[in-house]
Coordinates of N, CA and C in Angstrom, one line a residue:
M81 N 4.5 -49.5 22.4 CA 4.0 -49.5 23.8 C 5.7 -49.1 24.2
D82 N 5.5 -48.4 25.4 CA 7.2 -47.9 26.3 C 7.3 -48.2 27.7
A83 N 6.6 -49.1 28.1 CA 5.8 -48.5 29.5 C 7.2 -48.9 30.5
Y84 N 8.6 -49.3 29.9 CA 10.6 -49.4 30.7 C 10.6 -48.3 30.7
G85 N 10.2 -46.9 29.1 CA 11.3 -45.6 29.5 C 9.6 -44.7 30.4
K86 N 9.0 -45.7 30.2 CA 7.6 -44.5 31.1 C 8.1 -44.7 32.6
A87 N 8.8 -45.4 32.9 CA 9.0 -45.8 33.3 C 10.2 -45.0 34.3
L88 N 10.9 -44.8 33.1 CA 12.5 -44.7 33.4 C 12.3 -43.1 33.9
K89 N 11.3 -42.4 32.9 CA 10.6 -41.3 32.5 C 10.2 -41.0 34.0
A90 N 8.4 -40.8 35.0 CA 8.4 -40.9 35.5 C 9.5 -40.8 36.7
Y91 N 9.8 -41.6 36.8 CA 10.7 -41.9 38.0 C 12.3 -40.1 38.5
Y92 N 12.4 -40.4 36.5 CA 13.9 -38.4 36.6 C 13.2 -37.7 36.9
G93 N 11.2 -37.6 36.7 CA 10.3 -37.0 37.2 C 9.4 -36.8 38.2
G94 N 10.8 -37.7 39.3 CA 10.4 -37.4 40.8 C 9.2 -38.6 41.6
V95 N 9.4 -38.9 40.8 CA 8.9 -39.9 41.5 C 9.5 -41.2 41.9
K96 N 9.8 -40.8 42.8 CA 11.5 -41.8 43.1 C 10.7 -43.2 43.7
K97 N 9.8 -43.7 43.9 CA 9.0 -44.8 44.3 C 8.4 -45.7 43.9
A98 N 8.7 -45.5 42.6 CA 7.7 -46.4 40.6 C 8.9 -47.2 40.7
K99 N 8.3 -48.4 40.9 CA 8.4 -49.9 40.4 C 7.7 -50.3 39.1
I100 N 8.6 -51.0 38.0 CA 8.1 -51.2 37.2 C 7.9 -53.1 37.7
K101 N 6.2 -53.7 37.2 CA 5.9 -55.0 37.3 C 7.0 -56.2 35.9
V102 N 7.5 -57.2 35.9 CA 8.4 -57.4 35.4 C 7.7 -59.3 35.3
E103 N 7.4 -59.8 33.9 CA 6.2 -60.9 34.0 C 7.3 -61.0 33.3
S104 N 7.7 -63.4 33.5 CA 8.3 -63.9 32.9 C 7.3 -65.0 32.8
N105 N 8.4 -65.7 32.1 CA 8.0 -67.1 32.3 C 8.7 -68.8 32.9
I106 N 9.7 -67.9 34.0 CA 10.5 -69.0 34.6 C 10.6 -68.8 35.9
A107 N 9.6 -67.5 36.6 CA 9.7 -67.1 37.7 C 7.9 -66.2 38.5
E108 N 8.2 -66.1 39.2 CA 6.8 -64.9 39.7 C 6.8 -63.5 39.0
T109 N 5.5 -63.2 39.3 CA 5.5 -61.9 38.7 C 7.1 -60.9 39.8
E110 N 7.4 -59.8 39.9 CA 8.5 -59.9 40.2 C 8.2 -57.4 40.5
H111 N 7.7 -56.5 41.6 CA 8.1 -55.1 40.7 C 9.3 -54.6 40.7
W112 N 10.0 -54.1 40.4 CA 12.0 -53.8 40.6 C 11.0 -52.3 40.4
P113 N 12.3 -51.5 41.3 CA 12.3 -50.0 42.3 C 12.8 -49.6 40.7
V114 N 12.2 -48.5 39.9 CA 13.4 -48.0 39.0 C 14.2 -47.4 39.5
K115 N 14.5 -47.2 40.4 CA 15.7 -46.8 40.9 C 17.3 -46.6 40.9
E116 N 16.8 -48.0 41.0 CA 17.8 -49.3 40.6 C 18.9 -49.0 39.3
F117 N 17.8 -48.4 38.6 CA 18.7 -47.9 37.1 C 19.1 -47.1 37.0
F118 N 19.3 -46.1 38.1 CA 19.7 -44.8 37.4 C 20.7 -45.2 38.9
H119 N 21.6 -45.9 39.3 CA 22.4 -46.2 40.1 C 24.0 -45.8 40.0
E120 N 25.0 -45.2 40.7 CA 25.6 -44.7 40.6 C 27.3 -45.7 40.8
W121 N 28.8 -45.0 40.4 CA 29.5 -45.8 40.4 C 29.8 -46.2 41.6
K122 N 29.4 -45.2 42.9 CA 29.6 -46.4 44.2 C 28.5 -47.7 44.8
D123 N 27.4 -47.9 44.1 CA 26.8 -48.5 44.0 C 26.4 -49.5 42.8
M124 N 27.4 -49.8 42.0 CA 27.7 -50.5 40.7 C 28.1 -51.8 41.5
S125 N 27.7 -52.8 40.7 CA 28.4 -54.3 41.8 C 29.5 -54.1 40.8
A126 N 30.0 -55.3 40.8 CA 31.8 -55.0 40.5 C 31.3 -55.5 39.0
I127 N 31.5 -56.2 38.7 CA 31.0 -56.4 37.2 C 30.9 -55.3 36.4
E128 N 29.5 -54.5 36.8 CA 29.6 -53.2 36.2 C 31.0 -52.6 35.9
R129 N 31.5 -51.8 37.3 CA 33.0 -51.1 37.0 C 33.6 -51.8 36.7
K130 N 34.0 -53.0 36.7 CA 35.0 -54.5 35.5 C 34.7 -53.3 34.8
A131 N 33.7 -53.7 33.8 CA 33.7 -53.7 32.8 C 33.4 -52.1 31.9
L132 N 32.5 -51.1 32.9 CA 33.4 -49.9 32.3 C 34.8 -49.7 32.4
E133 N 35.1 -50.0 33.2 CA 37.2 -50.3 33.5 C 37.5 -51.0 31.7
S134 N 37.3 -51.9 31.6 CA 37.6 -52.2 30.2 C 36.7 -51.8 28.5
C135 N 36.2 -50.7 28.7 CA 35.9 -49.8 28.3 C 37.4 -49.5 27.5
R136 N 37.8 -49.7 26.2 CA 38.7 -48.4 25.4 C 37.9 -47.4 23.8
G137 N 39.1 -46.2 23.9 CA 38.4 -45.6 22.6 C 37.5 -45.5 22.3
K138 N 36.8 -45.6 21.1 CA 35.2 -45.4 21.5 C 33.9 -46.8 21.5
V139 N 33.2 -46.2 22.4 CA 32.4 -46.9 23.1 C 31.3 -46.5 22.8
L140 N 29.9 -48.2 22.5 CA 28.3 -47.7 21.7 C 28.4 -48.0 23.4
D141 N 27.5 -47.8 24.3 CA 26.5 -48.3 24.9 C 24.9 -49.6 24.6
V142 N 25.3 -50.3 24.0 CA 23.5 -51.1 23.4 C 23.2 -51.3 24.5
G143 N 21.6 -50.6 24.2 CA 20.9 -50.9 25.5 C 20.9 -50.2 26.3
A144 N 21.3 -48.5 26.3 CA 22.0 -47.4 27.8 C 20.8 -47.5 28.2
G145 N 19.4 -48.1 28.3 CA 18.6 -47.5 29.4 C 17.9 -45.7 30.5
S146 N 18.6 -45.7 31.1 CA 18.6 -44.2 31.7 C 20.1 -43.7 31.6
G147 N 20.9 -44.5 30.9 CA 22.3 -43.9 30.8 C 23.5 -44.0 31.5
S148 N 24.0 -44.2 32.6 CA 24.0 -44.3 34.2 C 25.5 -45.1 33.4
H149 N 26.2 -45.9 32.7 CA 26.7 -46.6 32.3 C 27.8 -45.6 31.0
V150 N 26.6 -45.3 30.3 CA 27.7 -43.9 29.6 C 28.5 -41.9 29.7
L151 N 26.5 -42.1 31.0 CA 27.1 -41.5 31.6 C 29.1 -41.6 32.5
W152 N 28.6 -42.4 33.1 CA 30.3 -42.7 34.0 C 31.2 -42.7 33.3
L153 N 31.1 -43.2 31.7 CA 32.5 -42.6 31.0 C 32.6 -41.2 30.5
Q154 N 31.2 -40.8 30.3 CA 31.3 -39.3 29.4 C 32.2 -38.6 30.3
N155 N 31.8 -39.3 31.5 CA 32.7 -38.5 32.6 C 34.1 -38.4 32.7
Q156 N 34.6 -39.5 32.9 CA 36.2 -39.8 32.5 C 37.0 -39.4 31.3
G157 N 35.9 -38.6 30.3 CA 36.7 -38.3 29.3 C 36.6 -38.8 27.7
I158 N 35.8 -40.0 28.1 CA 35.5 -41.1 27.2 C 34.7 -40.5 26.3
E159 N 34.7 -41.1 24.7 CA 34.3 -41.0 23.2 C 32.9 -41.9 23.6
A160 N 31.3 -42.0 24.1 CA 31.1 -42.5 24.8 C 30.0 -42.0 23.5
H161 N 29.0 -43.1 23.5 CA 27.5 -43.2 22.2 C 26.5 -44.4 23.4
A162 N 25.4 -43.7 22.6 CA 24.2 -44.7 23.7 C 23.7 -44.8 22.6
I163 N 23.1 -46.0 22.6 CA 21.4 -46.1 22.4 C 20.8 -46.5 22.4
D164 N 18.8 -46.7 22.2 CA 18.2 -47.9 22.8 C 17.6 -47.4 22.3
I165 N 16.6 -48.7 22.1 CA 15.2 -48.5 21.7 C 13.7 -48.1 21.2
S166 N 14.1 -47.4 23.3 CA 13.0 -46.8 23.9 C 13.1 -45.4 23.8
E167 N 11.9 -44.9 24.0 CA 11.8 -43.2 23.1 C 11.2 -42.6 25.1
G168 N 11.3 -43.2 25.6 CA 11.1 -42.9 27.2 C 12.4 -42.5 28.0
A169 N 13.4 -43.9 27.5 CA 14.9 -43.9 27.9 C 15.7 -42.5 27.0
V170 N 15.6 -42.4 26.2 CA 16.4 -41.7 25.2 C 16.3 -40.3 25.7
E171 N 14.5 -40.3 25.8 CA 14.9 -38.4 26.6 C 15.2 -38.3 28.0
V172 N 15.2 -39.6 28.5 CA 15.9 -39.2 29.6 C 17.2 -38.6 29.5
M173 N 17.6 -40.1 28.7 CA 19.6 -39.7 28.1 C 19.8 -37.9 28.0
E174 N 19.4 -37.9 27.6 CA 19.0 -36.0 26.9 C 18.7 -35.5 28.1
Q175 N 18.2 -35.4 29.1 CA 18.6 -34.5 30.1 C 18.6 -35.0 30.9
R176 N 19.3 -36.2 31.2 CA 20.8 -36.4 32.1 C 21.9 -36.0 31.1
G177 N 22.1 -34.9 30.1 CA 23.4 -34.6 29.5 C 24.0 -35.8 28.6
I178 N 23.7 -36.7 28.1 CA 24.6 -37.6 27.4 C 25.2 -37.1 26.0
K179 N 25.3 -36.6 25.8 CA 25.9 -35.7 24.5 C 25.6 -36.6 22.6
C180 N 25.7 -37.6 22.9 CA 25.5 -38.9 21.8 C 25.0 -39.4 22.4
V181 N 23.1 -39.6 22.1 CA 22.2 -41.0 21.7 C 21.0 -40.6 20.9
E182 N 21.1 -42.0 20.4 CA 20.1 -41.4 19.6 C 19.2 -42.9 19.9
K183 N 17.6 -43.2 19.5 CA 16.7 -43.8 19.6 C 16.9 -44.7 18.0
I184 N 16.9 -46.0 18.4 CA 17.4 -47.1 17.3 C 18.0 -48.5 17.1
D185 N 17.4 -49.2 16.9 CA 17.6 -50.7 16.8 C 19.1 -51.3 16.7
F186 N 19.5 -51.6 17.8 CA 20.8 -52.6 17.4 C 21.1 -53.0 16.6
F187 N 20.5 -53.8 15.7 CA 20.7 -54.7 14.3 C 20.7 -54.0 13.3
E188 N 19.8 -52.2 13.2 CA 19.9 -51.5 12.5 C 21.3 -51.2 11.9
L189 N 22.0 -51.0 12.8 CA 23.2 -49.9 12.3 C 23.7 -50.5 11.5
K190 N 24.2 -49.7 10.9 CA 25.7 -50.1 9.7 C 26.3 -49.4 9.4
E191 N 27.5 -49.2 8.5 CA 28.7 -48.6 8.5 C 28.8 -47.1 9.9
R192 N 29.3 -48.6 10.6 CA 29.8 -47.8 11.8 C 30.6 -48.3 12.2
Q193 N 31.8 -47.6 13.4 CA 32.6 -48.7 13.6 C 33.2 -48.1 15.5
Y194 N 32.8 -49.1 16.2 CA 33.2 -48.5 17.6 C 34.1 -49.9 17.7
D195 N 35.1 -48.7 18.8 CA 36.7 -49.9 19.8 C 35.8 -51.2 20.5
T196 N 35.2 -49.9 21.8 CA 34.0 -51.3 22.2 C 32.8 -51.1 21.8
L197 N 32.2 -51.8 21.9 CA 30.5 -52.4 21.9 C 30.7 -52.9 24.1
L198 N 29.6 -52.0 24.3 CA 29.2 -52.1 25.5 C 27.8 -52.9 26.2
L199 N 27.6 -54.0 26.1 CA 26.3 -54.4 26.6 C 26.4 -55.4 28.2
L200 N 25.6 -54.6 28.8 CA 25.5 -54.5 30.0 C 24.4 -54.7 30.9
M201 N 23.8 -55.9 32.6 CA 22.4 -55.5 33.0 C 22.3 -56.8 31.7
N202 N 23.2 -58.1 31.9 CA 22.7 -59.5 30.8 C 22.6 -58.6 29.4
G203 N 23.7 -58.4 29.0 CA 23.4 -57.7 27.1 C 23.8 -58.6 26.6
A204 N 24.1 -59.8 26.7 CA 23.8 -61.2 26.0 C 22.4 -61.4 25.9
G205 N 21.5 -61.0 26.5 CA 19.6 -61.7 26.6 C 19.6 -60.7 25.1
I206 N 20.6 -59.8 24.5 CA 19.7 -58.8 23.2 C 19.3 -60.0 22.2
A207 N 20.4 -60.9 22.5 CA 20.5 -61.9 21.3 C 19.5 -63.0 21.2
G208 N 18.5 -63.2 22.3 CA 16.6 -63.4 22.0 C 17.0 -64.8 22.3
T209 N 17.4 -65.5 21.5 CA 17.9 -66.6 21.7 C 18.9 -67.6 21.2
I210 N 19.1 -68.9 21.2 CA 20.5 -69.3 21.2 C 20.5 -69.1 19.3
A211 N 19.7 -68.9 19.5 CA 19.1 -70.1 17.2 C 19.6 -68.0 16.8
R212 N 19.9 -67.2 17.5 CA 20.3 -65.9 17.0 C 21.3 -65.1 17.5
L213 N 21.6 -66.1 18.3 CA 23.3 -65.7 18.8 C 24.0 -65.0 17.9
P214 N 24.2 -66.6 16.9 CA 24.8 -66.6 15.6 C 25.1 -64.9 14.9
Y215 N 24.2 -65.0 15.1 CA 23.2 -63.3 13.9 C 23.9 -62.3 14.8
F216 N 23.8 -62.4 16.3 CA 23.9 -60.9 17.3 C 25.3 -60.4 17.2
L217 N 26.4 -61.7 17.5 CA 27.4 -62.2 17.3 C 28.4 -61.3 15.4
G218 N 27.9 -61.7 14.3 CA 28.4 -61.5 13.2 C 27.8 -60.0 13.8
H219 N 26.9 -59.7 13.5 CA 26.4 -58.2 13.1 C 27.3 -56.9 13.6
A220 N 27.8 -57.7 15.4 CA 28.3 -56.7 16.1 C 29.9 -57.1 16.0
K221 N 30.1 -58.4 14.7 CA 32.0 -58.4 14.5 C 31.3 -56.8 13.6
Q222 N 30.9 -56.9 12.9 CA 30.8 -56.0 11.8 C 30.8 -54.2 11.9
L223 N 30.3 -53.7 13.2 CA 30.7 -52.8 13.4 C 31.8 -52.6 14.8
L224 N 32.7 -53.4 15.1 CA 33.9 -53.0 15.7 C 35.2 -52.9 14.7
S225 N 36.0 -51.7 15.2 CA 37.1 -51.1 14.5 C 38.0 -53.0 14.3
P226 N 39.6 -51.9 13.7 CA 40.2 -53.6 13.8 C 41.0 -53.7 15.5
G227 N 40.9 -54.6 15.1 CA 41.4 -54.7 17.4 C 40.2 -54.3 18.2
G228 N 38.9 -54.2 17.9 CA 37.8 -54.3 19.0 C 37.4 -55.2 19.2
Q229 N 36.4 -54.3 20.8 CA 36.2 -55.2 21.7 C 34.6 -55.4 22.0
I230 N 34.3 -56.6 22.4 CA 32.4 -56.6 23.3 C 32.6 -56.9 24.5
I231 N 32.4 -56.1 25.2 CA 32.6 -56.8 26.7 C 31.3 -56.7 27.0
M232 N 30.6 -57.6 27.8 CA 29.0 -58.2 27.9 C 29.3 -58.9 28.9
D233 N 28.5 -59.1 29.0 CA 28.0 -60.1 30.4 C 27.2 -60.7 30.6
S234 N 26.3 -62.0 31.4 CA 25.2 -62.6 30.9 C 25.2 -63.7 31.5
S235 N 23.9 -64.4 32.4 CA 24.2 -65.6 33.8 C 23.8 -67.0 33.4
D236 N 24.4 -68.0 33.9 CA 24.0 -69.5 34.1 C 22.7 -69.4 34.5
L237 N 22.2 -70.4 34.3 CA 20.8 -70.1 34.9 C 20.4 -71.8 35.2
I238 N 21.6 -72.7 34.7 CA 21.4 -73.9 35.4 C 21.1 -73.6 36.9
Y239 N 21.5 -73.0 37.5 CA 21.0 -73.4 39.3 C 20.1 -73.3 39.7
L240 N 18.9 -73.3 38.7 CA 17.6 -73.0 38.3 C 17.2 -74.3 38.9
Y241 N 17.5 -75.3 38.2 CA 17.4 -76.4 37.9 C 17.9 -76.8 37.8
E242 N 19.2 -76.8 39.3 CA 20.4 -78.2 40.3 C 19.0 -78.7 41.5
Q243 N 18.8 -80.1 41.6 CA 18.6 -80.5 41.8 C 19.9 -81.1 43.5
E244 N 19.0 -81.3 44.8 CA 19.5 -81.9 45.7 C 21.3 -82.3 45.6
D245 N 21.0 -83.7 44.6 CA 22.5 -84.2 44.6 C 23.3 -83.5 44.1
G246 N 23.0 -81.9 43.1 CA 24.3 -81.4 42.8 C 23.9 -81.5 40.8
S247 N 22.9 -82.5 40.8 CA 23.0 -82.6 39.0 C 21.7 -81.4 39.0
A248 N 21.4 -81.7 37.6 CA 20.5 -80.1 36.9 C 19.6 -81.4 36.3
L249 N 18.1 -80.8 36.2 CA 17.0 -81.8 35.9 C 16.4 -80.2 34.6
I250 N 17.2 -80.6 33.6 CA 16.5 -79.8 32.1 C 16.3 -80.7 30.7
D251 N 15.5 -80.5 30.1 CA 14.4 -80.9 29.0 C 15.1 -81.0 28.2
L252 N 16.3 -81.9 27.8 CA 17.1 -81.9 26.9 C 16.8 -81.5 24.8
N253 N 15.5 -82.3 25.3 CA 14.1 -81.8 23.4 C 13.6 -80.6 24.0
G254 N 13.7 -79.7 24.8 CA 12.7 -78.8 24.5 C 13.5 -77.3 24.1
D255 N 13.4 -76.1 24.8 CA 14.7 -75.1 24.8 C 15.7 -74.7 25.3
Y256 N 16.6 -73.8 24.7 CA 17.8 -74.1 25.8 C 16.8 -73.2 26.9
Y257 N 17.5 -74.1 28.3 CA 17.4 -73.6 29.9 C 17.5 -71.9 29.6
G258 N 18.3 -71.5 29.0 CA 18.9 -69.5 29.6 C 17.7 -68.9 28.6
E259 N 16.8 -69.5 27.9 CA 15.1 -68.8 26.6 C 14.6 -67.9 27.7
L260 N 13.8 -66.8 28.0 CA 12.9 -66.6 28.6 C 12.4 -65.1 27.9
E261 N 10.9 -65.3 28.3 CA 10.4 -64.2 28.1 C 9.8 -63.6 29.0
Y262 N 10.2 -62.1 28.7 CA 9.4 -60.9 29.6 C 8.2 -59.8 29.0
T263 N 7.4 -59.4 30.3 CA 6.7 -58.5 30.2 C 6.4 -57.7 30.8
M264 N 7.0 -56.7 30.0 CA 7.0 -55.1 31.6 C 5.9 -54.1 31.6
S265 N 4.8 -54.1 32.6 CA 4.6 -52.9 32.7 C 4.2 -51.6 33.7
F266 N 3.5 -50.2 33.3 CA 4.4 -49.3 34.3 C 3.1 -48.2 33.8
G267 N 2.2 -47.9 35.2 CA 1.5 -46.5 34.5 C 0.1 -47.2 33.6
G268 N -0.3 -48.4 34.4 CA -1.3 -48.9 33.3 C -1.2 -49.4 32.4
E269 N 0.6 -49.2 31.2 CA 0.8 -49.8 30.3 C 0.8 -51.1 29.8
K270 N 1.1 -51.9 28.7 CA 2.2 -52.9 29.4 C 2.8 -53.6 28.2
G271 N 4.2 -53.5 28.3 CA 4.4 -54.0 26.8 C 4.5 -54.9 26.4
E272 N 5.3 -54.8 25.5 CA 4.6 -56.0 24.2 C 6.1 -57.4 25.1
P273 N 5.7 -58.8 25.2 CA 6.6 -59.4 25.6 C 7.7 -59.4 24.1
F274 N 9.1 -59.8 25.0 CA 9.8 -60.4 24.3 C 10.5 -61.3 25.2
E275 N 12.2 -61.6 24.2 CA 12.7 -62.3 24.6 C 14.0 -62.4 24.9
W276 N 14.8 -62.8 26.1 CA 15.6 -62.3 26.5 C 16.6 -63.5 26.8
L277 N 18.0 -63.2 26.5 CA 18.4 -65.3 26.2 C 19.7 -64.9 28.1
F278 N 19.8 -65.6 28.1 CA 20.9 -65.8 29.0 C 21.9 -66.8 29.1
V279 N 23.1 -67.0 28.1 CA 24.2 -67.7 28.1 C 24.9 -68.2 29.0
D280 N 25.5 -69.1 29.2 CA 26.0 -70.2 29.6 C 27.5 -69.8 28.8
Y281 N 28.3 -69.5 29.5 CA 30.1 -69.1 29.1 C 30.8 -70.7 27.7
D282 N 30.7 -71.7 27.9 CA 31.2 -72.4 27.5 C 30.2 -72.4 25.9
T283 N 29.0 -72.4 26.2 CA 28.0 -71.8 24.8 C 28.5 -71.1 23.9
L284 N 28.4 -70.0 24.6 CA 29.0 -69.0 24.3 C 30.1 -68.7 23.6
S285 N 31.3 -69.6 24.3 CA 32.0 -69.4 23.8 C 32.4 -70.7 21.5
A286 N 31.4 -71.9 22.6 CA 31.1 -72.3 21.6 C 30.7 -71.4 20.2
V287 N 30.3 -70.4 20.1 CA 29.1 -70.4 18.7 C 30.1 -69.2 18.6
A288 N 30.7 -67.6 19.5 CA 31.2 -67.1 19.0 C 32.6 -68.1 18.1
E289 N 33.1 -69.1 18.6 CA 34.4 -69.6 17.9 C 33.6 -69.9 15.7
S290 N 32.1 -70.8 16.3 CA 31.4 -70.7 14.6 C 31.5 -69.2 13.6
V291 N 32.1 -68.3 14.5 CA 32.4 -67.3 13.1 C 33.3 -66.6 13.6
G292 N 33.5 -66.8 13.9 CA 34.5 -66.4 13.7 C 35.7 -65.6 15.2
M293 N 35.2 -65.5 16.1 CA 35.6 -64.7 17.2 C 35.4 -65.5 18.4
K294 N 36.8 -65.0 19.7 CA 37.0 -65.5 20.5 C 36.5 -65.4 21.7
V295 N 35.8 -66.2 22.9 CA 35.5 -65.3 23.8 C 36.7 -65.1 25.0
E296 N 36.5 -64.6 26.0 CA 37.8 -64.1 27.6 C 37.1 -63.7 28.2
K297 N 36.7 -65.2 29.6 CA 36.5 -64.4 31.0 C 37.3 -63.7 31.3
I298 N 36.3 -62.5 31.7 CA 36.5 -61.8 32.8 C 37.6 -61.7 34.2
M299 N 35.5 -61.7 34.8 CA 35.6 -62.1 35.9 C 34.2 -63.1 36.4
E300 N 34.4 -63.4 37.6 CA 32.7 -63.8 37.3 C 32.6 -64.0 38.5
D301 N 31.0 -63.7 38.5 CA 30.6 -63.9 40.5 C 30.0 -64.8 41.3
D302 N 29.8 -64.7 42.7 CA 29.2 -65.9 43.5 C 27.3 -66.6 42.9
H303 N 27.4 -65.6 41.1 CA 25.7 -66.2 41.7 C 25.7 -65.8 39.7
Y304 N 27.2 -66.6 39.3 CA 26.4 -68.0 38.4 C 26.5 -66.1 36.8
Q305 N 27.2 -65.1 37.8 CA 27.2 -64.2 36.7 C 28.8 -64.1 36.1
Y306 N 28.5 -63.9 34.9 CA 30.3 -63.2 34.5 C 30.4 -62.3 33.7
L307 N 31.2 -62.4 33.2 CA 32.1 -60.9 32.4 C 32.8 -61.0 31.3
A308 N 32.4 -61.0 30.2 CA 33.4 -61.3 29.0 C 34.0 -60.6 27.9
R309 N 35.8 -60.2 27.5 CA 36.0 -60.2 26.3 C 35.6 -60.7 25.1
V310 N 34.5 -59.9 23.8 CA 34.6 -60.8 22.4 C 35.2 -59.9 21.1
T311 N 36.3 -61.1 20.4 CA 37.5 -60.4 19.7 C 36.9 -61.5 18.7
V312 N 37.9 -60.5 17.7 CA 37.5 -61.3 16.5 C 39.3 -62.3 16.1
V313 N 39.4 -63.5 15.9 CA 40.3 -63.9 15.7 C 40.9 -63.8 14.5

């Protein structure tokens, strides 16, 4: 089921008011305007712009979606490849003129090397859970050329649990507070639920160290979102 891809295709096909229904286990149901997935440089956040400016060499945009980021890179003369598991997203990217795009799961990539792995729109989410974060980083490590980097963003959701006195009410015996489950629906089509991870910077740094990598915080905004560079030690 490709509700996300169907929404992208609808918008690109002329349904400019298209919205995708997003349900999660942590917040009320939301309806996201699909046009937000097609934003240009002038509408991108400071973190997105900094991430794109930090790319170097041969770039792989993981979970490229509508292709807005890889399209900008391509227009700057950078060799940028795009992958996504959504068939609809891949079709849209091809129609938008992205030169190298492929429908494939990131975790199925083998025997390739890139100078930059780019993961935006809470790119750390692809790990799914804290337990899978070492596997994600280890797999990404194998895809990096010597001196390569991962440029990715995430958010610390601790603010959702903050109390009036500044403390945070978290169940220390439960799952990590940044592990969410999402379901997307569009045009009568409902996708399968999927896990998505929001990881705080300190936890990301500790996990990266455990697999022989290090993390550098490039920037942070006022809403607990940060941009990081991950490299091999």
